[in-house]
Amino acid sequence: MSQRTYNELWAEAQVELSRLLIEDLPAEPPRPEKDRVVFFQRLTMLYVRYIQIFRQLERVYDQLVHPQKRQVIRVILDGVIGRVLELKNEMVEKEFSEYHYMDDVLHDLKLRPADLEIPIPRYFLTECNKELQEQKVMLTNILKMVEFTESPEPVMIKDMSQDEAIKIIQVVERARQGRLRAKLNKESRNMNRMFSTKDTETLSADVAAVCIQKVWKGYIARKKTKIARDEEMIFLGMIMDPKYRVPCPAEITAQANEVHTRTKQTEYEEDYQKSMEAITRQLRDVEGHDISKTMKDQIRQWFIECRDATGSFPDYPDEEDGGSALIFAEKNPQQLVEEIAAKEEEDTNNKPKGKEEKKEKGKKDKGKKEDETEAGLKMLPSAFLSDLELGNKIYIDVWKNRNESKNFSQRHEVELIKEEKRKVIEADIRAQVDEQMRQELADWKLAVDKEKGGKGKGNAKKKKGSKSGKKKKKEKDLTADRTLESLCQELVEQGLLKKANDVRLQDYLGDYSYLGTTLRQNDIEPMPSLSDVRQVLTLYAILPLGSQVVHEKAPLIKAILLTGPGGVGKKMLVHAICRETRANLFDLSPLNTAGKYPGKSGLAMMLHIVFKVARLLQPSVIWIGDAEKMFYKKVPKEEKDLDPKRLKKDLPKCLKLIKGEDRVLIIGTTSDPLSAEIKSLCKMYSKIILIPRPDYGSRYILWMQLIQKQGGEITESLDISSLAKISDGYTPGHMVQVIQAVVTKRRILQQANRPLTAAEFVAPLAKFDPVFQEEEEALKNWYAKTPLGKKRTKAATGKEEEAPVKGKDAKKKGKK
């Protein structure tokens, strides 16, 4: 598409965003909603509409080349992402579930389930500053070097018994005999053919022609019948037209244009940065002196006007208040002096109050909180709506009605750069002018009013920060004398820093849950689909890790626990999160850390190095496989030597040190959460994601996509529906192993003559044990004991509406 089309898409997104902001920030605060269902319906409606804007803006930001427009869109895009995360957090708190079903909202807005798919912004991978690129290159070189220098594992010599040796010899001998027998059979068949050929009488030309015609007409008739059958199936919509299976020339051209547009973006951005530097230098040289002179004249005029009005020279405004910027406000000298004096009085009055005042204030606050909770449900305050308002205002003021008829190539606009840089230059010059004019004012006071120069400084505000004598203890740097490269090399050699597999989140296949809303309306809690799991991890892990702005302001998630049966793709999801956000992968699994950094000091050093490197190389993912081992109720005898509970005390302490500016996420995976202490596990992981076995729709997609990925062809002979039906209870891991066993290189070559059938997959599938209903029910019952699960069960039974009894009433009940 052209740049004009993307500009129109941006305008449409901004119109919808303006409507949403009016609804999200009404002039008068809305009344609290008492009906939970109605309030949740409003939340879901806002959530879906913000997602539509997010999808549209992400597309525009990826393909628009104008550098100044992209800056505005980036601010708005980050704000929309943050608002989506805030709404998701509020939906979880109101519905007490990580998974939500919005079929009714999709129906009202006339959207498809695919429109709810949350996109992963492409700038997570494409945009990267020079420092981060150098760190990534350094880390890649270390990983390659360590892989190259690692010596192969020594061959283990095992003691072999006599029976085992005899069996090996027998296998080899039988194979030799089989090859010899096959060779003899081949020779005998060739000899039989030679003797069976007789000198038959030569056929006449007419008989030979009829024979050839029979064969040819039969072949043509079968071919025409197959073409007619395929055309009928295509007409009925039962199979896809072959021309649509291969990308058409228009699609290939569009993809090439997108790649060319991204290269043009980098070229325009470099040109824009160079132009900004040149314009800044030019403005400083040409206008800097005049700006400084004008400021000084205005400040001197203000000095004189203040002395004429009040009889004495004023005190110069502090830097914290804005310096001379206060002088240029639209106020007369008398008002300005009064305002400065009022501020100083407020600062002196803002002292810690007595105990009685604090108590009264506390009682009032408690009363207010009780009134608010009793009133009903309200929207939580947002940290991103102000950014969205600012971005929307910039769009309306600058870009909405701007005439760009002369800027066909969409290069940067010089006048906008000058307007922006003038403000920066004025701020820099103002700081220099303030220092000079403070000294000049002191000289005037000394000369005219005969005041001491130091008197004005006595009224200056005391710097904040010295309120309490206590200082927070800084974390000790145990490796202050070491470079980042040496720390990375040590972690790679120890196997704690690994290279993530090249897996995309879109490779985690799964279908939409179409019956979720219906089941919940009938008081049945549905199991989430694999598509729901993909959506939740995009919101909780990928979007915050990919953007620094979003991570700092959005609801902070430090640790996520992925739990589910073996083979559902927990490890794959961890690698996909790293791949989509360019995050580094640290492995602190109990089995991986066993025997490394022994002792308490060694453990402290290991955690210090891991978290230090994770912060320096952020975004980072710290993976803890078999997370239940760290919180075992009872350690099995065979694992006592490995000391799996080694990190139980120290890792939660390190978790508390993660702040909003640290894009570090801990992800635990477990297949057996029942063997762990549930309280300790829930304290460690704020978000627990239950991953189920795939439903019918997901199994159908998995069989089809995985067979094609392996090289198999989907034909009428292969009944995918039957395969999806009989594989109920089997995980994606089972399906991958079965497909790899059946669709081999040799079988791929035979597909032309012998297409794949469903029966071929049944025998290998039967060798695996499925995830039985009992195991899934045990996981559901365990999840019901987690904090969010308890809230969900209470909400289902209606107990959450009962107000908690506090104070004297609670004591009376206890006595009874």
XYZ file of C-alpha atoms in Angstrom, residues 125-679:
555
model
C 12.854 -7.031 16.757
C 13.703 -4.348 14.202
C 14.535 -1.355 16.426
C 17.602 -1.680 18.610
C 20.086 0.970 19.786
C 23.817 0.665 19.132
C 24.733 -0.250 22.700
C 22.244 -3.116 22.775
C 23.414 -4.324 19.356
C 27.031 -4.414 20.565
C 25.998 -6.395 23.654
C 24.049 -8.875 21.529
C 27.007 -9.349 19.183
C 29.344 -9.854 22.153
C 27.011 -12.443 23.675
C 26.598 -14.271 20.351
C 30.370 -14.472 19.915
C 30.789 -15.891 23.444
C 28.113 -18.535 22.821
C 29.739 -19.566 19.537
C 33.212 -19.655 21.093
C 32.107 -21.788 24.055
C 30.202 -24.180 21.762
C 33.283 -24.534 19.546
C 35.767 -25.090 22.391
C 33.597 -27.557 24.287
C 35.252 -30.937 24.065
C 33.046 -33.871 23.069
C 31.831 -36.086 25.861
C 34.167 -39.004 26.495
C 32.935 -42.386 25.399
C 31.750 -44.295 28.439
C 33.061 -47.849 28.536
C 30.460 -50.125 30.085
C 30.926 -53.626 31.347
C 28.956 -55.901 29.034
C 27.531 -59.234 30.118
C 27.874 -62.393 28.032
C 24.154 -62.464 27.179
C 24.221 -58.879 25.884
C 27.258 -59.648 23.698
C 25.571 -62.723 22.245
C 22.432 -60.720 21.416
C 24.463 -58.054 19.562
C 26.315 -60.719 17.557
C 23.019 -62.429 16.706
C 21.471 -59.178 15.461
C 24.460 -58.444 13.241
C 24.562 -62.006 11.878
C 20.846 -62.044 11.086
C 21.210 -58.736 9.253
C 24.085 -60.196 7.187
C 22.050 -63.266 6.317
C 19.058 -61.105 5.355
C 21.140 -58.997 2.980
C 22.598 -62.151 1.394
C 19.158 -63.749 1.021
C 17.794 -60.590 -0.650
C 20.693 -60.605 -3.097
C 20.090 -64.285 -4.036
C 16.348 -63.640 -4.517
C 17.061 -60.713 -6.815
C 19.407 -62.831 -8.950
C 16.873 -65.655 -9.191
C 14.123 -63.262 -10.303
C 16.361 -61.894 -13.028
C 17.136 -65.459 -14.253
C 13.419 -66.336 -14.318
C 12.663 -63.285 -16.427
C 15.309 -64.310 -18.926
C 13.921 -67.828 -19.328
C 10.275 -66.694 -19.382
C 10.783 -64.435 -22.417
C 9.857 -66.474 -25.490
C 10.060 -65.608 -29.105
C 6.358 -64.847 -29.418
C 4.901 -64.054 -32.763
C 5.041 -60.401 -33.693
C 1.678 -58.666 -33.269
C 0.005 -56.946 -36.185
C -0.022 -53.155 -36.385
C -3.816 -52.988 -35.781
C -3.675 -55.077 -32.584
C -0.739 -53.029 -31.253
C -2.571 -49.764 -32.000
C -5.727 -50.953 -30.177
C -3.635 -51.931 -27.150
C -1.987 -48.533 -27.000
C -5.377 -46.784 -27.427
C -6.883 -48.732 -24.521
C -4.130 -47.654 -22.197
C -4.154 -44.034 -23.350
C -7.955 -43.567 -23.316
C -8.189 -45.116 -19.864
C -5.540 -42.718 -18.550
C -7.268 -39.676 -20.139
C -10.695 -40.704 -18.787
C -9.366 -41.113 -15.254
C -7.613 -37.768 -15.446
C -10.774 -35.957 -16.675
C -12.852 -37.592 -13.951
C -10.386 -36.460 -11.261
C -10.369 -32.882 -12.629
C -14.182 -32.784 -12.696
C -14.383 -34.110 -9.124
C -11.839 -31.546 -7.896
C -13.704 -28.708 -9.652
C -16.957 -29.788 -8.011
C -15.304 -29.906 -4.557
C -13.782 -26.448 -5.109
C -17.177 -25.110 -6.198
C -18.831 -26.536 -3.069
C -16.084 -25.051 -0.896
C -14.917 -28.438 0.384
C -11.301 -28.041 -0.736
C -9.055 -25.052 -1.505
C -8.214 -24.006 -5.035
C -4.534 -24.959 -5.682
C -3.735 -21.474 -6.987
C -4.431 -20.039 -3.510
C -2.032 -22.427 -1.765
C 0.935 -20.686 -3.372
C 1.415 -16.923 -2.849
C 0.223 -15.005 -5.886
C 2.517 -12.508 -7.672
C 0.700 -9.570 -6.040
C 1.427 -10.934 -2.553
C 5.092 -11.491 -3.393
C 5.333 -7.914 -4.709
C 3.623 -6.556 -1.578
C 6.061 -8.415 0.681
C 9.015 -7.053 -1.296
C 7.582 -3.530 -0.991
C 7.285 -3.918 2.794
C 10.939 -4.903 3.045
C 11.919 -1.937 0.856
C 9.816 0.384 3.045
C 11.679 -0.749 6.197
C 15.025 0.012 4.587
C 13.660 3.419 3.586
C 12.637 4.019 7.224
C 16.211 3.592 8.459
C 17.513 5.839 5.678
C 14.991 8.607 6.504
C 15.670 8.272 10.231
C 19.425 8.735 9.749
C 18.783 11.760 7.551
C 16.422 13.163 10.210
C 19.002 12.768 13.002
C 21.695 14.484 10.936
C 19.316 17.315 10.085
C 18.429 17.800 13.772
C 22.097 18.170 14.724
C 22.733 20.653 11.912
C 19.620 22.740 12.705
C 20.469 22.796 16.427
C 23.967 24.142 15.714
C 22.560 26.690 13.276
C 19.936 27.969 15.751
C 22.532 28.286 18.535
C 24.850 30.270 16.291
C 22.213 32.507 14.690
C 19.529 33.002 17.374
C 21.312 32.100 20.612
C 22.768 35.559 21.274
C 19.459 37.342 20.557
C 17.506 34.962 22.817
C 19.965 35.523 25.671
C 19.866 39.300 25.246
C 16.063 39.390 25.107
C 15.775 37.301 28.269
C 18.170 39.526 30.194
C 16.330 42.688 29.122
C 12.987 41.228 30.202
C 14.363 40.096 33.568
C 15.936 43.512 34.236
C 12.641 45.168 33.327
C 10.916 42.866 35.820
C 13.414 43.846 38.534
C 12.615 47.533 37.978
C 8.825 47.000 37.826
C 8.882 44.978 41.056
C 10.902 47.668 42.865
C 8.544 50.357 41.625
C 5.516 48.346 42.777
C 6.780 47.022 46.147
C 9.646 49.328 47.064
C 12.313 46.585 47.025
C 13.885 44.160 44.619
C 12.220 40.709 44.474
C 13.766 37.335 45.315
C 14.822 35.421 42.252
C 12.697 32.243 41.625
C 14.466 28.958 42.396
C 15.492 26.451 39.754
C 13.005 23.922 41.178
C 10.138 26.358 40.495
C 11.296 26.968 36.941
C 13.679 29.900 37.393
C 12.991 32.876 35.173
C 10.228 30.935 33.383
C 7.897 32.159 36.151
C 8.730 35.749 35.243
C 7.417 35.378 31.698
C 4.021 34.143 32.885
C 1.103 36.475 32.194
C 1.133 38.075 35.689
C 2.048 41.506 36.973
C 5.016 41.913 39.365
C 2.776 42.276 42.446
C 0.959 38.985 41.734
C 4.242 37.183 41.092
C 5.775 38.383 44.380
C 2.640 37.348 46.283
C 2.686 33.924 44.622
C 6.335 33.325 45.606
C 5.622 34.419 49.199
C 2.568 32.113 49.363
C 4.669 29.165 48.194
C 7.249 29.820 50.894
C 4.511 29.941 53.564
C 3.112 26.622 52.327
C 6.558 25.024 52.579
C 6.958 26.203 56.198
C 3.468 25.000 57.118
C 3.956 21.554 55.554
C 5.446 20.010 58.654
C 4.602 16.628 60.255
C 1.377 17.031 62.177
C 0.594 15.895 65.716
C -0.775 12.527 66.734
C -4.350 13.797 67.130
C -4.442 15.274 63.629
C -2.993 12.069 62.178
C -5.612 9.986 63.971
C -8.449 12.200 62.747
C -7.049 12.085 59.228
C -6.715 8.303 59.407
C -10.330 7.975 60.550
C -11.501 10.188 57.699
C -9.484 8.165 55.165
C -10.918 4.913 56.535
C -14.418 6.300 56.309
C -13.801 7.420 52.746
C -12.446 3.998 51.751
C -15.460 2.250 53.297
C -17.812 4.587 51.423
C -16.006 3.891 48.165
C -16.111 0.120 48.610
C -19.782 0.214 49.561
C -20.683 2.483 46.644
C -19.875 -0.054 43.931
C -17.357 -0.889 41.213
C -15.151 1.835 39.735
C -12.461 1.932 37.099
C -8.927 1.928 38.472
C -6.724 4.992 37.782
C -4.675 4.755 34.603
C -1.023 5.676 34.050
C -1.359 5.757 30.243
C -4.459 7.869 29.538
C -2.466 11.104 30.009
C 0.050 9.917 27.382
C -2.793 9.022 25.017
C -4.379 12.453 25.511
C -1.049 14.155 24.813
C -0.431 12.080 21.685
C -3.961 12.703 20.447
C -3.564 16.465 21.038
C -0.281 16.511 19.078
C -1.987 14.712 16.199
C -4.908 17.171 16.139
C -2.716 20.286 16.486
C 0.068 19.311 14.092
C -0.859 16.514 11.701
C -4.624 16.325 11.288
C -5.060 19.302 8.931
C -1.459 19.658 7.726
C -0.997 20.213 4.010
C 1.544 17.677 2.729
C 0.976 18.071 -0.978
C 4.635 19.096 -1.477
C 6.038 16.312 0.680
C 5.277 13.336 -1.561
C 8.372 11.383 -0.468
C 7.416 11.828 3.224
C 10.743 13.275 4.365
C 11.099 15.137 7.644
C 9.881 18.746 7.916
C 12.499 21.321 8.859
C 10.081 23.862 10.395
C 8.860 21.331 12.955
C 12.443 20.565 13.938
C 13.146 24.291 14.410
C 10.055 24.715 16.632
C 11.070 21.771 18.752
C 14.752 22.698 19.056
C 14.043 26.363 19.850
C 12.375 25.244 23.086
C 15.388 23.088 23.994
C 17.856 25.871 23.206
C 15.778 28.398 25.186
C 15.794 26.071 28.213
C 19.585 25.681 28.017
C 20.148 29.416 27.594
C 17.658 30.177 30.388
C 19.721 28.128 32.858
C 22.856 30.115 31.952
C 20.996 33.443 32.062
C 19.494 32.602 35.480
C 22.960 32.144 37.001
C 24.151 35.464 35.609
C 21.002 37.375 36.595
C 20.995 35.991 40.151
C 24.453 37.485 40.600
C 23.366 40.727 38.948
C 20.308 40.937 41.245
C 22.548 40.450 44.298
C 24.787 43.269 43.061
C 21.751 45.555 42.539
C 20.458 44.825 46.040
C 23.875 45.531 47.524
C 24.299 48.739 45.587
C 20.752 50.172 45.827
C 19.060 48.621 48.892
C 22.406 48.071 50.718
C 21.525 44.460 51.513
C 24.021 41.687 52.000
C 24.365 39.366 49.092
C 23.879 36.250 51.156
C 20.497 37.366 52.521
C 18.551 36.207 49.509
C 19.925 32.735 49.763
C 18.557 32.297 53.253
C 14.984 32.084 51.951
C 15.900 29.439 49.428
C 14.101 26.144 49.798
C 15.840 23.327 51.488
C 16.506 20.452 49.243
C 14.211 17.532 49.597
C 15.589 14.147 50.399
C 16.971 14.913 53.849
C 13.613 14.218 55.514
C 14.831 11.196 57.411
C 18.313 10.317 58.521
C 17.835 6.717 57.409
C 19.303 5.733 54.076
C 18.424 2.693 52.077
C 21.104 0.102 51.995
C 22.494 -0.363 48.550
C 22.981 -3.856 47.227
C 26.636 -4.842 47.426
C 28.316 -5.419 44.074
C 30.300 -8.627 44.547
C 31.787 -8.361 41.044
C 32.625 -4.658 40.804
C 36.111 -5.408 39.436
C 34.890 -7.628 36.591
C 33.737 -6.771 33.085
C 30.392 -7.711 31.615
C 32.083 -9.888 29.001
C 33.887 -11.981 31.630
C 30.647 -12.467 33.602
C 28.779 -13.554 30.465
C 31.553 -15.987 29.557
C 31.439 -17.520 33.040
C 27.666 -17.973 32.909
C 27.839 -19.548 29.440
C 30.584 -21.941 30.526
C 28.532 -22.927 33.581
C 25.473 -23.528 31.389
C 23.396 -20.839 33.130
C 23.183 -18.502 30.110
C 21.852 -20.258 27.018
C 20.843 -19.486 23.474
C 17.072 -19.515 22.973
C 15.633 -21.756 20.263
C 14.400 -20.098 17.073
C 10.684 -20.528 17.798
C 7.937 -17.975 17.159
C 4.846 -17.601 19.300
C 2.699 -18.090 16.203
C 4.159 -21.625 15.987
C 2.271 -22.432 19.192
C -0.856 -23.557 17.359
C -4.327 -23.607 18.830
C -7.939 -22.768 18.000
C -10.264 -20.196 19.557
C -12.583 -21.358 22.356
C -16.049 -20.902 20.822
C -18.135 -22.188 23.751
C -16.475 -20.266 26.610
C -19.263 -17.701 27.101
C -22.025 -20.307 26.767
C -20.434 -22.587 29.374
C -19.937 -19.752 31.863
C -23.538 -18.665 31.458
C -24.512 -22.215 32.500
C -22.181 -22.067 35.550
C -19.605 -24.411 33.989
C -15.992 -23.304 34.149
C -14.485 -24.001 30.686
C -10.933 -25.211 30.159
C -8.948 -22.617 28.187
C -7.801 -23.370 24.669
C -4.200 -23.136 23.471
C -5.111 -19.902 21.685
C -6.119 -18.382 25.032
C -2.757 -19.396 26.520
C -0.954 -17.719 23.633
C -2.951 -14.511 24.146
C -2.334 -14.381 27.911
C 1.430 -14.841 27.552
C 1.550 -12.119 24.900
C -0.059 -9.737 27.406
C 1.831 -10.791 30.525
C 5.309 -11.455 29.115
C 5.987 -10.267 25.566
C 4.422 -6.777 25.515
C 5.981 -5.614 28.836
C 9.400 -7.103 28.011
C 9.432 -5.599 24.514
C 8.878 -1.951 25.526
C 10.673 -0.086 28.324
C 7.954 2.586 28.557
C 5.193 -0.002 28.889
C 7.127 -2.048 31.465
C 7.739 0.952 33.729
C 4.097 2.088 33.903
C 2.057 -1.074 33.356
C 1.028 -3.401 36.236
C 4.309 -5.063 37.237
C 4.541 -8.836 36.759
C 7.790 -10.286 38.078
C 7.185 -14.043 37.921
C 4.902 -16.351 35.921
C 4.323 -20.071 36.512
C 3.312 -22.243 33.553
C 1.711 -25.457 34.747
C 0.150 -28.299 32.793
C 0.711 -31.897 31.692
C 3.982 -32.876 30.062
C 4.126 -32.133 26.335
C 1.727 -29.159 26.184
C 4.556 -26.800 25.126
C 5.657 -25.005 28.302
C 9.345 -24.997 27.372
C 8.509 -23.956 23.810
C 6.588 -20.947 25.143
C 9.607 -19.848 27.206
C 11.841 -19.937 24.125
C 9.164 -18.167 22.037
C 8.996 -15.299 24.564
C 12.778 -14.896 24.318
C 12.656 -15.010 20.520
C 9.880 -12.408 20.161
C 11.495 -9.875 22.519
C 15.218 -10.550 21.861
C 15.489 -11.532 25.519
C 18.433 -13.480 26.928
C 17.672 -16.844 28.520
C 19.075 -17.750 31.935
C 18.497 -21.296 33.194
C 18.202 -21.622 36.981
C 16.450 -24.999 36.967
C 17.254 -27.103 40.058
C 18.808 -29.857 37.934
C 20.905 -27.339 35.973
C 22.279 -25.576 39.082
C 23.044 -28.809 40.970
C 26.744 -28.991 41.898
C 27.501 -25.462 40.602
C 28.693 -22.667 42.924
C 28.669 -24.802 46.107
C 28.084 -23.382 49.595
C 26.183 -20.316 50.776
C 28.762 -17.887 49.414
C 28.727 -19.686 46.053
C 24.930 -19.541 45.901
C 24.962 -15.804 46.685
C 27.604 -15.236 43.994
C 25.622 -17.236 41.398
C 22.399 -15.301 41.986
C 24.277 -11.989 42.072
C 25.969 -12.644 38.724
C 22.776 -13.904 37.073
C 20.634 -10.945 38.151
C 23.385 -8.407 37.460
C 23.923 -9.667 33.904
C 20.146 -9.990 33.414
C 19.696 -6.289 34.260
C 22.615 -5.171 32.100
C 21.475 -7.259 29.128
C 17.753 -6.636 29.540
C 15.260 -7.767 28.423
C 16.021 -11.079 30.149
C 14.076 -14.221 31.017
C 15.133 -16.386 33.960
C 13.724 -19.861 33.391
C 13.185 -22.329 36.230
C 12.297 -25.751 34.847
C 10.621 -28.266 37.169
C 9.715 -25.381 39.467
C 7.971 -27.716 41.914
C 11.338 -29.206 42.944
C 12.320 -25.930 44.623
C 9.271 -26.142 46.925
C 9.027 -29.901 47.475
C 6.824 -31.050 50.359
C 9.173 -34.001 50.721
C 12.343 -34.426 48.687
C 12.568 -37.893 47.020
C 15.498 -40.063 48.078
C 17.027 -40.144 44.591
C 17.137 -36.295 44.457
C 18.524 -35.547 47.924
C 22.093 -35.351 46.599
C 20.994 -32.714 44.029
C 19.602 -30.419 46.781
C 16.631 -29.147 44.656
C 15.392 -26.765 47.432
C 18.674 -24.855 47.364
C 17.184 -21.644 45.907
C 14.005 -21.674 48.014
C 15.038 -18.857 50.389
C 17.384 -16.722 48.295
C 15.498 -16.542 44.987
C 12.363 -14.839 46.432
C 14.694 -12.218 48.004
C 16.220 -11.508 44.591
C 12.701 -11.300 43.151
C 11.916 -8.365 45.450
C 14.857 -6.405 43.992
C 13.291 -6.376 40.507
C 11.789 -2.927 39.846
C 9.715 -1.351 37.125
C 12.747 -0.223 35.131
C 14.230 -3.767 35.119
C 12.868 -5.757 32.202
C 13.583 -9.087 33.898
C 10.963 -11.836 34.069
C 11.121 -15.131 35.971
C 9.209 -17.969 34.303
C 8.735 -21.293 36.055
C 7.451 -24.439 34.369
C 6.053 -27.477 36.146
C 4.153 -30.642 35.248
C 3.624 -31.767 38.860
C 2.616 -28.768 41.006
C 0.810 -31.068 43.458
C 4.136 -32.225 44.940
C 5.057 -28.650 45.987
C 3.986 -26.477 48.917
C 1.214 -24.423 47.394
C 1.676 -21.373 49.679
